[in-house]
Coordinates of C-alpha atoms and ligand atoms in Angstrom, one line a residue:
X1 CA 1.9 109.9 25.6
X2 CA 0.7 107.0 28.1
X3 CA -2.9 105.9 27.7
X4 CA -5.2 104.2 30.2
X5 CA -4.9 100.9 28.4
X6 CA -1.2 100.9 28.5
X7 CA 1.0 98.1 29.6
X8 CA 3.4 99.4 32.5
X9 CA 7.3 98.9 31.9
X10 CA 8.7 95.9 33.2
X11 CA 10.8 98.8 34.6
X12 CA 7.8 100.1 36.5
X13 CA 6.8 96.2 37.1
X14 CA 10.5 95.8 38.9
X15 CA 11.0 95.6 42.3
X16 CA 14.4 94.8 44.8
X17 CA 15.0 91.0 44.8
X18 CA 12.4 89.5 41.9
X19 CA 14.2 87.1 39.7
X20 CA 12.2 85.6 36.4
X21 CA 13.9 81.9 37.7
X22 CA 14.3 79.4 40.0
X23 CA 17.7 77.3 40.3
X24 CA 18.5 74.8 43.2
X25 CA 21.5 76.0 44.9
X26 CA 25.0 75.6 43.7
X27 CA 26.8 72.8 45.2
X28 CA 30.0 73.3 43.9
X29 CA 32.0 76.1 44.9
X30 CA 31.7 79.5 43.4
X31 CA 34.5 81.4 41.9
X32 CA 34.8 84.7 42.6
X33 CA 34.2 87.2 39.6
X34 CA 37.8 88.3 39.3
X35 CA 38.8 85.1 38.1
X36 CA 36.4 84.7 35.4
X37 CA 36.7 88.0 34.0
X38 CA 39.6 90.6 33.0
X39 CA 39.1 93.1 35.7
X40 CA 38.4 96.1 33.2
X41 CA 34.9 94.3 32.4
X42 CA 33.7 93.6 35.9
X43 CA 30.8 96.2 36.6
X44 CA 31.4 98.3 39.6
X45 CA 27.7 99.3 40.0
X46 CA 24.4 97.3 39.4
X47 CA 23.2 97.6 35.4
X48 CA 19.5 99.1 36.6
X49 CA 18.1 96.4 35.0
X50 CA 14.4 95.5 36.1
X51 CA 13.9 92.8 39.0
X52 CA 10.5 90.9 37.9
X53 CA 9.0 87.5 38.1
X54 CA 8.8 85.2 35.7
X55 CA 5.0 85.0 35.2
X56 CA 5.3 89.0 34.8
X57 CA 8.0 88.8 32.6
X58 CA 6.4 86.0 29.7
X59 CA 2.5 88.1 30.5
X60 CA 4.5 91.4 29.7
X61 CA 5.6 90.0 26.4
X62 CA 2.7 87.8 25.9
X63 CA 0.7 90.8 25.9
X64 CA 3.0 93.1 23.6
X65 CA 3.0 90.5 20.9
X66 CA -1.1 90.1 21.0
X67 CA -1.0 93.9 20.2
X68 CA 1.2 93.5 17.2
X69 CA -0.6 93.1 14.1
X70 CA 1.3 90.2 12.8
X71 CA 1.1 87.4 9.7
X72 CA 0.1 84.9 12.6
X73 CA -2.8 87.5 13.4
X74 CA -4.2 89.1 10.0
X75 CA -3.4 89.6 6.1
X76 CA -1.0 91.7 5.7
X77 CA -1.3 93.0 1.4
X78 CA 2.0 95.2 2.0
X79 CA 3.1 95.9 -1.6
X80 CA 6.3 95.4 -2.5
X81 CA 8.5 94.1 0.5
X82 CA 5.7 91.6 1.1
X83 CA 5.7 88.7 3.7
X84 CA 4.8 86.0 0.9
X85 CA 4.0 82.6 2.6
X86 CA 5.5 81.0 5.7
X87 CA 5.0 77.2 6.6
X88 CA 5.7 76.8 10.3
X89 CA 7.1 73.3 9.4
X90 CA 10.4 75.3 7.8
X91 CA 10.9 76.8 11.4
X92 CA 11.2 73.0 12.7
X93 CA 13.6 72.1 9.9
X94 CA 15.8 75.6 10.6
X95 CA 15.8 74.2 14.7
X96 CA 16.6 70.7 13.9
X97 CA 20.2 70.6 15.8
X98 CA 22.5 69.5 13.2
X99 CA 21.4 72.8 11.6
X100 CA 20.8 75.0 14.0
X101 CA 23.8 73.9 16.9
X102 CA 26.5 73.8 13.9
X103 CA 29.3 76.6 14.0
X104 CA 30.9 78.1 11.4
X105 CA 34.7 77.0 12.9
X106 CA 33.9 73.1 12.3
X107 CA 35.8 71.4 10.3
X108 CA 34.2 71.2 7.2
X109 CA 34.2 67.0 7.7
X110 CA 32.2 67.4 10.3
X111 CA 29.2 69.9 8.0
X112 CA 29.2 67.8 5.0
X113 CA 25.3 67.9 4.8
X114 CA 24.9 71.5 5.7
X115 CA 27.3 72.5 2.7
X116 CA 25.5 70.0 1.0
X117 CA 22.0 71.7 1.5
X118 CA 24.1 75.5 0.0
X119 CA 25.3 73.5 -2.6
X120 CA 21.9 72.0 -3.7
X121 CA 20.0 75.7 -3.1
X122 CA 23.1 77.5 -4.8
X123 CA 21.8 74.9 -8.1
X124 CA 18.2 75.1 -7.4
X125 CA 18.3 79.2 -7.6
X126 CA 20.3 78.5 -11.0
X127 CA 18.1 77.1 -12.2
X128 CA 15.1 79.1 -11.0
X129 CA 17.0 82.2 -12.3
X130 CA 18.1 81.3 -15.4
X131 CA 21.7 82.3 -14.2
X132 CA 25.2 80.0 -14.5
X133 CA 26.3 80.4 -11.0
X134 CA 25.1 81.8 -7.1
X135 CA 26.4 82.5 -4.3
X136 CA 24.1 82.9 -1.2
X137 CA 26.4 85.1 1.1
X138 CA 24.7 88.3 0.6
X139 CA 22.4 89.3 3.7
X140 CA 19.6 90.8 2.2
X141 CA 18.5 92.3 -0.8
X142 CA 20.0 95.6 -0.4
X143 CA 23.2 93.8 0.1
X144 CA 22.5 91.7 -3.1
X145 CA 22.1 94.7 -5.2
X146 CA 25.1 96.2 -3.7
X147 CA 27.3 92.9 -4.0
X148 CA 25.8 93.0 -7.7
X149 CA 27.4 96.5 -8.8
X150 CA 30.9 95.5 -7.2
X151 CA 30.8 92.7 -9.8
X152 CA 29.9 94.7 -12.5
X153 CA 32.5 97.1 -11.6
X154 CA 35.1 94.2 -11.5
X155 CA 34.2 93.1 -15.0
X156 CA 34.7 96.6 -16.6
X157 CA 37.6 97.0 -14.9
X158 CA 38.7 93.6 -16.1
X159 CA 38.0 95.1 -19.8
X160 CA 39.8 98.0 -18.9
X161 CA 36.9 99.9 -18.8
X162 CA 36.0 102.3 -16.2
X163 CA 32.3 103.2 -16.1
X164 CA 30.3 105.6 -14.5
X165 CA 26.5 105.3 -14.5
X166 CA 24.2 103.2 -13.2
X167 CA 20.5 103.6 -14.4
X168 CA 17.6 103.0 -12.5
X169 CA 14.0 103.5 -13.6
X170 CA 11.9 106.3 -11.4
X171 CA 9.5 103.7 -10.1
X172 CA 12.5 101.6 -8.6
X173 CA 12.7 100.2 -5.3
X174 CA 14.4 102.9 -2.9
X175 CA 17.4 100.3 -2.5
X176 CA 18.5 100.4 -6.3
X177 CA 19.6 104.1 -6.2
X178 CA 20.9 103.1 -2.7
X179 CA 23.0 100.7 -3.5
X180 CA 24.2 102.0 -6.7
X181 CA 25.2 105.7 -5.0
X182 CA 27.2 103.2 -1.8
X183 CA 29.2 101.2 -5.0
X184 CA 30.3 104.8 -5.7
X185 CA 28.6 105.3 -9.0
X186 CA 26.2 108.3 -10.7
X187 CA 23.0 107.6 -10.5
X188 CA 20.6 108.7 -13.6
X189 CA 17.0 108.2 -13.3
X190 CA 15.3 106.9 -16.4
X191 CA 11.1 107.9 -16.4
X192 CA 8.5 105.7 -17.0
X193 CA 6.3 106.1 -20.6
X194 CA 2.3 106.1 -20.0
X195 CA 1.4 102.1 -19.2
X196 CA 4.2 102.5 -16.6
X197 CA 7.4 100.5 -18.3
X198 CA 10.5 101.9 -19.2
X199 CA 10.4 105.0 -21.8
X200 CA 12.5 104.0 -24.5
X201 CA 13.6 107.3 -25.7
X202 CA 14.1 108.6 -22.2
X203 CA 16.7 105.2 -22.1
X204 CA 18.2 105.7 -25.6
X205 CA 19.4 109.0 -24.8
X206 CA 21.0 108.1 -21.2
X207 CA 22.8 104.9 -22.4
X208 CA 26.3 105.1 -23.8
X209 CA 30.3 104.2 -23.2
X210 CA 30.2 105.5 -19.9
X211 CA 26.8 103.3 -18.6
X212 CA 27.9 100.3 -16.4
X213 CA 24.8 99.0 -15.6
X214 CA 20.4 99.5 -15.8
X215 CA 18.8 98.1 -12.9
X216 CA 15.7 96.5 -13.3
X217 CA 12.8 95.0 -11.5
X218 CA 10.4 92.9 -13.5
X219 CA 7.4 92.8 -13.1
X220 CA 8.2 96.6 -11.6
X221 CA 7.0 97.7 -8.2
X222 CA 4.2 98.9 -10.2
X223 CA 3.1 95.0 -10.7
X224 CA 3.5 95.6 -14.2
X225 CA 5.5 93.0 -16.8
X226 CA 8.0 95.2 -19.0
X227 CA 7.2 94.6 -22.0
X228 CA 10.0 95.9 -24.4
X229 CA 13.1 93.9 -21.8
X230 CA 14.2 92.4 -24.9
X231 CA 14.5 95.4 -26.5
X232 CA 15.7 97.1 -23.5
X233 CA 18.5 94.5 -23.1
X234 CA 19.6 95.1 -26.7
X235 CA 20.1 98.3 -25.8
X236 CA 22.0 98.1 -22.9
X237 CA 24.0 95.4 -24.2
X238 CA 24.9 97.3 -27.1
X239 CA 26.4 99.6 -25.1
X240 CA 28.6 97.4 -23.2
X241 CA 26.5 98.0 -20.4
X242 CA 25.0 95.1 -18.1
X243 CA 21.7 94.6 -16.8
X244 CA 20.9 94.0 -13.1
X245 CA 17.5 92.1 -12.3
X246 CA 16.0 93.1 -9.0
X247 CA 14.4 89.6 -8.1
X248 CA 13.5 90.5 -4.8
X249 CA 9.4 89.4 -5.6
X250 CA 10.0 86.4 -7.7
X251 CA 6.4 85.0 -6.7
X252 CA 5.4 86.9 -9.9
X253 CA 7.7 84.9 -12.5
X254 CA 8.2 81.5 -11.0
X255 CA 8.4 78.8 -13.3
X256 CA 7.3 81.0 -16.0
X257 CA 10.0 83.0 -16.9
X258 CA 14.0 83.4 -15.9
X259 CA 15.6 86.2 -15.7
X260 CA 18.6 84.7 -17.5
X261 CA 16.4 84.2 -20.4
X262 CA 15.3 87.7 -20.6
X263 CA 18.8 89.0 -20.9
X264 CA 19.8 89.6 -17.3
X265 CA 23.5 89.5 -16.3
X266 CA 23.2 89.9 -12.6
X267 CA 20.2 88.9 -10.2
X268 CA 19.3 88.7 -6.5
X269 CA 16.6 87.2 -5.0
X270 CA 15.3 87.9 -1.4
X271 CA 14.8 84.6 -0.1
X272 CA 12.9 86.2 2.9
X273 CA 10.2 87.4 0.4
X274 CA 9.6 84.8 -1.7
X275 CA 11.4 81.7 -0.3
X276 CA 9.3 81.9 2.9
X277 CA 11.5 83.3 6.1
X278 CA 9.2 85.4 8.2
X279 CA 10.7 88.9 8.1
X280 CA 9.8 92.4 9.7
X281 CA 11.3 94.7 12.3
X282 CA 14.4 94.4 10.3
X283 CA 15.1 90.7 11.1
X284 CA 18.2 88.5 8.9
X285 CA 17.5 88.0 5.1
X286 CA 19.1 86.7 2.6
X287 CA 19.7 87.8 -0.8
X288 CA 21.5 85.3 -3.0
X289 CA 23.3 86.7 -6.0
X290 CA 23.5 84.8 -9.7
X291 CA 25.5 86.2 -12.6
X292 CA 26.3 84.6 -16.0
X293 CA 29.5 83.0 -17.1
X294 CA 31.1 85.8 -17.6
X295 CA 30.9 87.2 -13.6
X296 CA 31.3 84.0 -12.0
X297 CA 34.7 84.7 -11.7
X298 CA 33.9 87.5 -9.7
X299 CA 31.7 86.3 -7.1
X300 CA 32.1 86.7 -3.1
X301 CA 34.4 83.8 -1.7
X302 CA 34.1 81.4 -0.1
X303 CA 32.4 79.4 -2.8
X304 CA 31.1 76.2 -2.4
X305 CA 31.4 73.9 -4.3
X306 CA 31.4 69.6 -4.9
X307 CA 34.6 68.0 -5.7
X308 CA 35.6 64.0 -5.5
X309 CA 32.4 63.3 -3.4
X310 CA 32.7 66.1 -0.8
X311 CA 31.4 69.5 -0.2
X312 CA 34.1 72.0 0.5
X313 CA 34.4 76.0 0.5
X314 CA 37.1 77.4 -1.9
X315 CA 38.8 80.5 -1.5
X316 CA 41.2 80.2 -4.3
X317 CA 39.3 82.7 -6.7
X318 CA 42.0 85.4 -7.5
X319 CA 39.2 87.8 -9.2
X320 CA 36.8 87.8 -6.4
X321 CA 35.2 91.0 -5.0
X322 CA 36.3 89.0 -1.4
X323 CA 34.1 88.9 0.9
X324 CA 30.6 90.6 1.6
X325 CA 29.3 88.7 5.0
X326 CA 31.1 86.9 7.9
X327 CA 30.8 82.9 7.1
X328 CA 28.7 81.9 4.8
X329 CA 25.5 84.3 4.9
X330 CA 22.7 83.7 7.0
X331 CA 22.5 80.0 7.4
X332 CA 19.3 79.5 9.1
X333 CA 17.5 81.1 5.9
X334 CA 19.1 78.9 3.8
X335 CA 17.8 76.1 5.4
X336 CA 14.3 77.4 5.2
X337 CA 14.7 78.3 1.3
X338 CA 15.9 74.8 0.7
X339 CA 13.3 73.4 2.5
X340 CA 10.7 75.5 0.7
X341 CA 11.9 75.1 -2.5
X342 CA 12.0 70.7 -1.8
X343 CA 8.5 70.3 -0.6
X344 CA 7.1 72.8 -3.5
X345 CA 8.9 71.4 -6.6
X346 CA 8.7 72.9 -10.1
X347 CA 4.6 72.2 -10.7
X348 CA 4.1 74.2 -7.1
X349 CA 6.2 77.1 -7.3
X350 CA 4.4 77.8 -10.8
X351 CA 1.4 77.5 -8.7
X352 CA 2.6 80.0 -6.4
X353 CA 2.7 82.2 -9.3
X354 CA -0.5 81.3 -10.6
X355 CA -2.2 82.0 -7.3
X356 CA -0.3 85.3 -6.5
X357 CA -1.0 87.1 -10.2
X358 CA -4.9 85.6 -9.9
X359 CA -5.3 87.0 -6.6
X360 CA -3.9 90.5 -7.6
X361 CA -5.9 90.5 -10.6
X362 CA -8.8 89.5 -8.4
X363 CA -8.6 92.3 -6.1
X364 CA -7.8 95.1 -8.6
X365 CA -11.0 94.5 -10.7
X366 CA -13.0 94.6 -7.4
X367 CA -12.0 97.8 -6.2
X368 CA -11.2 99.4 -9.6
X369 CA -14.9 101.1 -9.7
X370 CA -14.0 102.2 -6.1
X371 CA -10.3 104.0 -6.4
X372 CA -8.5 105.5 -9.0
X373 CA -6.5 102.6 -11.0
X374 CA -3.4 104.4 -12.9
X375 CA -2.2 101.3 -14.8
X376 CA -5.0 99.9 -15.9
X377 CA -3.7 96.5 -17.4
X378 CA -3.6 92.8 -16.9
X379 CA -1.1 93.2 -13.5
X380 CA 1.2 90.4 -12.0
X381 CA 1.4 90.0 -8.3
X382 CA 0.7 93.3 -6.8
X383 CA -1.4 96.7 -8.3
X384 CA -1.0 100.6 -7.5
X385 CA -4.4 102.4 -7.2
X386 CA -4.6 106.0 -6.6
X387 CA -6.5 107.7 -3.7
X388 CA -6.3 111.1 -5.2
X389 CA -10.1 111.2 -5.8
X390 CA -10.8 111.1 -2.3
X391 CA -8.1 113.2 -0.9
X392 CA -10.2 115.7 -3.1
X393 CA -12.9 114.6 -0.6
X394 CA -10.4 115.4 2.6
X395 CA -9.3 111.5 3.1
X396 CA -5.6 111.5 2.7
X397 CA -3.9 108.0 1.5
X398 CA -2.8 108.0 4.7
X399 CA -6.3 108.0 6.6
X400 CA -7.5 105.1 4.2
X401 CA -4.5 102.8 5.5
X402 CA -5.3 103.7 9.0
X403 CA -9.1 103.1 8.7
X404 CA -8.1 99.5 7.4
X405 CA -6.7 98.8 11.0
X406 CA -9.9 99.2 12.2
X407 CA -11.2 95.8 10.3
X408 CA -8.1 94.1 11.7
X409 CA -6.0 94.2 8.0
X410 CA -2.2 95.3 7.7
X411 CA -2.4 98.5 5.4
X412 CA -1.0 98.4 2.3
X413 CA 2.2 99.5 0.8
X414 CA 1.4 103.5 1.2
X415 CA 2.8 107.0 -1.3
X416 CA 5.2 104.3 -3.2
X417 CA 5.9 104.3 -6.1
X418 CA 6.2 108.0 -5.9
X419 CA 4.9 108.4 -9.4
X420 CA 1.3 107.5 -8.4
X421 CA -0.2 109.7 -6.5
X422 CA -1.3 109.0 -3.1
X423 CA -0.2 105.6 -4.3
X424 CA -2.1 102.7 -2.6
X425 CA 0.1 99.8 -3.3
X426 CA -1.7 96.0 -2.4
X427 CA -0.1 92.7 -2.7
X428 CA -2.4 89.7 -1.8
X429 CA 0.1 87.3 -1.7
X430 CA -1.0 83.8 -3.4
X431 CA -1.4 82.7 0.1
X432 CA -4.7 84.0 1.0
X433 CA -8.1 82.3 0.0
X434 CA -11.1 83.7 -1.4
X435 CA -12.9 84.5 2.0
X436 CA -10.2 86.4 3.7
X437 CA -9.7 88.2 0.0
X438 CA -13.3 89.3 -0.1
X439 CA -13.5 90.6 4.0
X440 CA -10.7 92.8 2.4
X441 CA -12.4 94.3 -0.8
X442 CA -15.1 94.7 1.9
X443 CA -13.5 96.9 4.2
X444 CA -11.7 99.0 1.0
X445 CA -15.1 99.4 -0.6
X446 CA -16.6 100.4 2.9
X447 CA -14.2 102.7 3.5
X448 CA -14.8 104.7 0.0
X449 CA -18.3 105.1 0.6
X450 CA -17.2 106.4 4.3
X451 CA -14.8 109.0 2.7
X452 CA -18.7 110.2 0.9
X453 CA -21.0 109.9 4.1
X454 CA -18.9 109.5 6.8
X455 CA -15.5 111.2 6.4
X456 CA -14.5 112.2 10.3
X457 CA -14.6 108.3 11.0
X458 CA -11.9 107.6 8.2
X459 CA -10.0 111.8 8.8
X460 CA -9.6 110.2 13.1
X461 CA -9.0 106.2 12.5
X462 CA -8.2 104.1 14.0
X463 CA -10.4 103.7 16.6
X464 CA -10.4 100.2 17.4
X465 CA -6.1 99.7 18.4
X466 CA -4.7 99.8 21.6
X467 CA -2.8 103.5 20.3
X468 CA -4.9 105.7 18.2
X469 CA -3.4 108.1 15.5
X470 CA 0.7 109.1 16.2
X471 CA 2.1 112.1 16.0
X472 CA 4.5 111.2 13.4
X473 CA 5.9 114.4 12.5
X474 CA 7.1 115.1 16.0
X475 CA 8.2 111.5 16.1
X476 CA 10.6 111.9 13.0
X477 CA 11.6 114.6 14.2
X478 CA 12.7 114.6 18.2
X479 CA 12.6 110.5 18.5
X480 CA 12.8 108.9 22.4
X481 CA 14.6 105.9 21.5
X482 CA 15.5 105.9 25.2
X483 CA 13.6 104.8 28.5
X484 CA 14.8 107.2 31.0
X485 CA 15.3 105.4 34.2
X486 CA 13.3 106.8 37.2
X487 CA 14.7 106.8 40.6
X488 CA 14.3 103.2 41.2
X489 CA 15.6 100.4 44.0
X490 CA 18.0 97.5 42.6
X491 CA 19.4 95.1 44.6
X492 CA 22.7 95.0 45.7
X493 CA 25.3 93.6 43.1
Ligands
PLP1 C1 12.5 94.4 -0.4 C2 13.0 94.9 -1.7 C3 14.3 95.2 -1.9 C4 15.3 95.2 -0.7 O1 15.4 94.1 0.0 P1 16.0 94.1 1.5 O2 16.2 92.7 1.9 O3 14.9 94.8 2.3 O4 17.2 94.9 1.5 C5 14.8 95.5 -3.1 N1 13.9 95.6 -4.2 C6 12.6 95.3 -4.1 C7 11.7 95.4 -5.3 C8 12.1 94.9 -2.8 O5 10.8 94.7 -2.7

């Protein structure tokens, strides 16, 4: 589907005997390719790769990126997996060399003040969870959640128990069920009661001697504070069962409550959410696990950990679940956390809380006489309105998010959780100011009265991007994830 505005391929840019560099020429002799490399490995025919310049190569990608929305370019009120606030000073900390040019073979003399900084978040994230002990290997939250369920199978096992279930509420994060169904248990889906928390009864009567864990998120992707968690632990709990806390939004709770003080036995946190490393396009994450006393024991090795005056990584844990991630997680990240979490301290990340439930409140109220509101309570940092009373009108969820493009916004989340219909699901972030919060109320509120008096302009949006709407069903369905090379001139190998 090429369009008249599109950017040719630097495969259609390439031509025989471009390079994107300039180096003065080699004065010392060359070897020849057969002693550098095992023979197997040395190419026989040139890789087709394209030949261009280097001013076409850095416009080509200049002009790629300007096409992206980004964070750097727009708000972005994606609910849920949210891109919460980045400070560009955390990418110069994460590049200073002794972080960034350390490798994970050095003797561990030689990193003292790397381990130092895991050591530090590993007590910081205790702290800001409630929980006795972390460990930061896990790679994301996904991995987290899965790392989670391992140790909650190793401590019934370590009881002697062998446990089948794992419960997750309907209005879950996709990932729960995920991970739960990968650690090889049954997954039973609990339904929510009318103001959107957990149905007790529905719980009551799924909970017994076989139940190894209910996962949780609180506030739930619905932005809404479960009310009844004490009671809900007690249940659990009662059972013998455990109760994982999906932390991966903790901009909601942050210095106001833990989830180790609401009962919770297992947590992870997404520190590329809420502890500020730009994510998107599937880039690394981290999702550090804590557990109470009771499943320390169990957590991935190495752990590390501050003996006579040093930093050092143990492996000596006999009841470990071993390891989840090569090294040590995703360093990098860590770095960025810590560094986050330093220059807020305790009286700003309560802010961060503060701003992100005011803003969310904010905006809900706003558009509430606009869309449907299902949940219509005090929310936390994200809300779930319904377009159903204007797909009645012939404008689809889906043609709302795309009209937003058009005034230069991010949609929202969009159809999750699946219990809302036509779910509209907007997080503001507490990063955004008043102005930029109103211009989007603005463009949601214009769009509504479109969907009344102009309805084809919302039905065919957007009209302003460099690619109008996509075919998506045909691209789900019979994908090109491959360039097909043309016919084209290379130069000699
Ligand atoms: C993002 C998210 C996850 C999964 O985290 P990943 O790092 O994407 O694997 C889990 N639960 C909730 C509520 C989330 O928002």
């Amino acid at each position: 589907m090429r369009q008249e505005k599109d950017q040719p391929l630097l495969f259609e840019l390439s031509s025989p005997g471009r390079v994107a560099y300039s180096l003065p020429e080699c004065d010392v002799p060359e070897l020849p390719v057969e002693e550098l490399l095992p023979v197997t490995y040395i190419r026989k025919k040139a890789a087709g790769l394209p030949e261009v310049s280097e001013v076409d190569v850095v416009r080509h990608f200049t002009e790629l990126s300007r096409r992206n929305q980004g964070i750097d370019n727009g708000f972005i009120p994606l609910g849920s997996c949210t891109m919460k606030y980045n400070p560009k000073r955390n990418e110069t900390l994460a590049r200073l060399p002794g972080f960034a040019l350390i490798h994970p073979y050095q003797p561990e003399e030689t990193v003292q003040g790397a381990l130092e900084l895991m050591y530090n978040l590993q007590t910081e994230l205790e702290e800001i969870t409630g929980m006795d002990q972390v460990s930061l290997q896990p790679a994301s939250g996904a991995q987290g959640e899965w790392a989670g369920l391992l140790l909650i199978r190793a401590y019934h096992e370590s009881r002697g128990e062998k446990r089948t279930k794992v419960l997750v509420p309907d209005v879950s994060h996709g990932t729960n069920p995920a991970s739960a169904a990968v650690a090889g248990y049954d997954v039973i889906t609990i339904s929510s009661n009318e103001r959107g928390g957990v149905d007790l009864d529905s719980l009551r009567k799924e909970v017994d001697c076989s139940t190894a864990a209910l996962m949780l998120t609180n506030p739930s992707t619905l932005g809404l504070f479960e009310e009844n968690i004490m009671e809900i632990a007690t249940i659990v709990h009662e059972a013998g069962g455990l109760l994982y806390y999906d932390g991966a939004n903790a901009n909601a709770i942050l210095g106001y409550t833990r989830p180790g003080d609401m009962g919770f036995d297992v947590v992870h946190l997404n520190l590329h959410k809420t502890f500020t490393t730009p994510h998107g396009g599937g880039g690394p994450g981290a999702g550090p696990i804590g557990v109470n006393k009771e499943l320390a024991r169990f957590l991935p090795t190495p752990i590390v950990e501050h003996r006579k005056g040093r930093y050092t990584l143990t492996y000596d844990h006999p009841e470990s679940i071993g390891k989840v991630k090569g090294f040590y997680g995703n360093f990098g990240i860590l770095v960025r956390a810590y560094a986050y979490i330093r220059t807020m301290g305790p009286d700003g990340l309560k802010q961060v809380t503060e701003n992100a439930v005011l803003n969310a409140n904010y905006v809900m109220r706003k558009l509430q006489p606009y869309f449907d509101l299902p949940y219509d309570q005090v929310c936390m940092h994200e809300f779930v309105l319904s377009g159903k009373a204007q797909k009645k009108k012939g404008a689809r969820t889906l043609d709302i998010a795309k009209r937003l493009l058009d005034f230069g916004f991010h949609p929202p989340t969009i159809y999750f959780p699946l219990n809302v219909e036509e779910a509209i699901m907007i997080e503001p972030t507490e990063t955004e100011n008043i102005e930029t919060l109103h211009r989007f109320i603005d463009a949601m509120i214009r769009i509504a009265r479109e969907v009344d008096e102009d309805l084809e302009t919302v039905q065919n949006a957007p009209h302003s991007t460099i690619v109008n709407r996509l075919d998506e069903v045909t691209a789900a369905r019979k994908p090109v994830l491959r360039y097909q090379t043309p016919e084209l001139e290379y130069s000699k190998l």
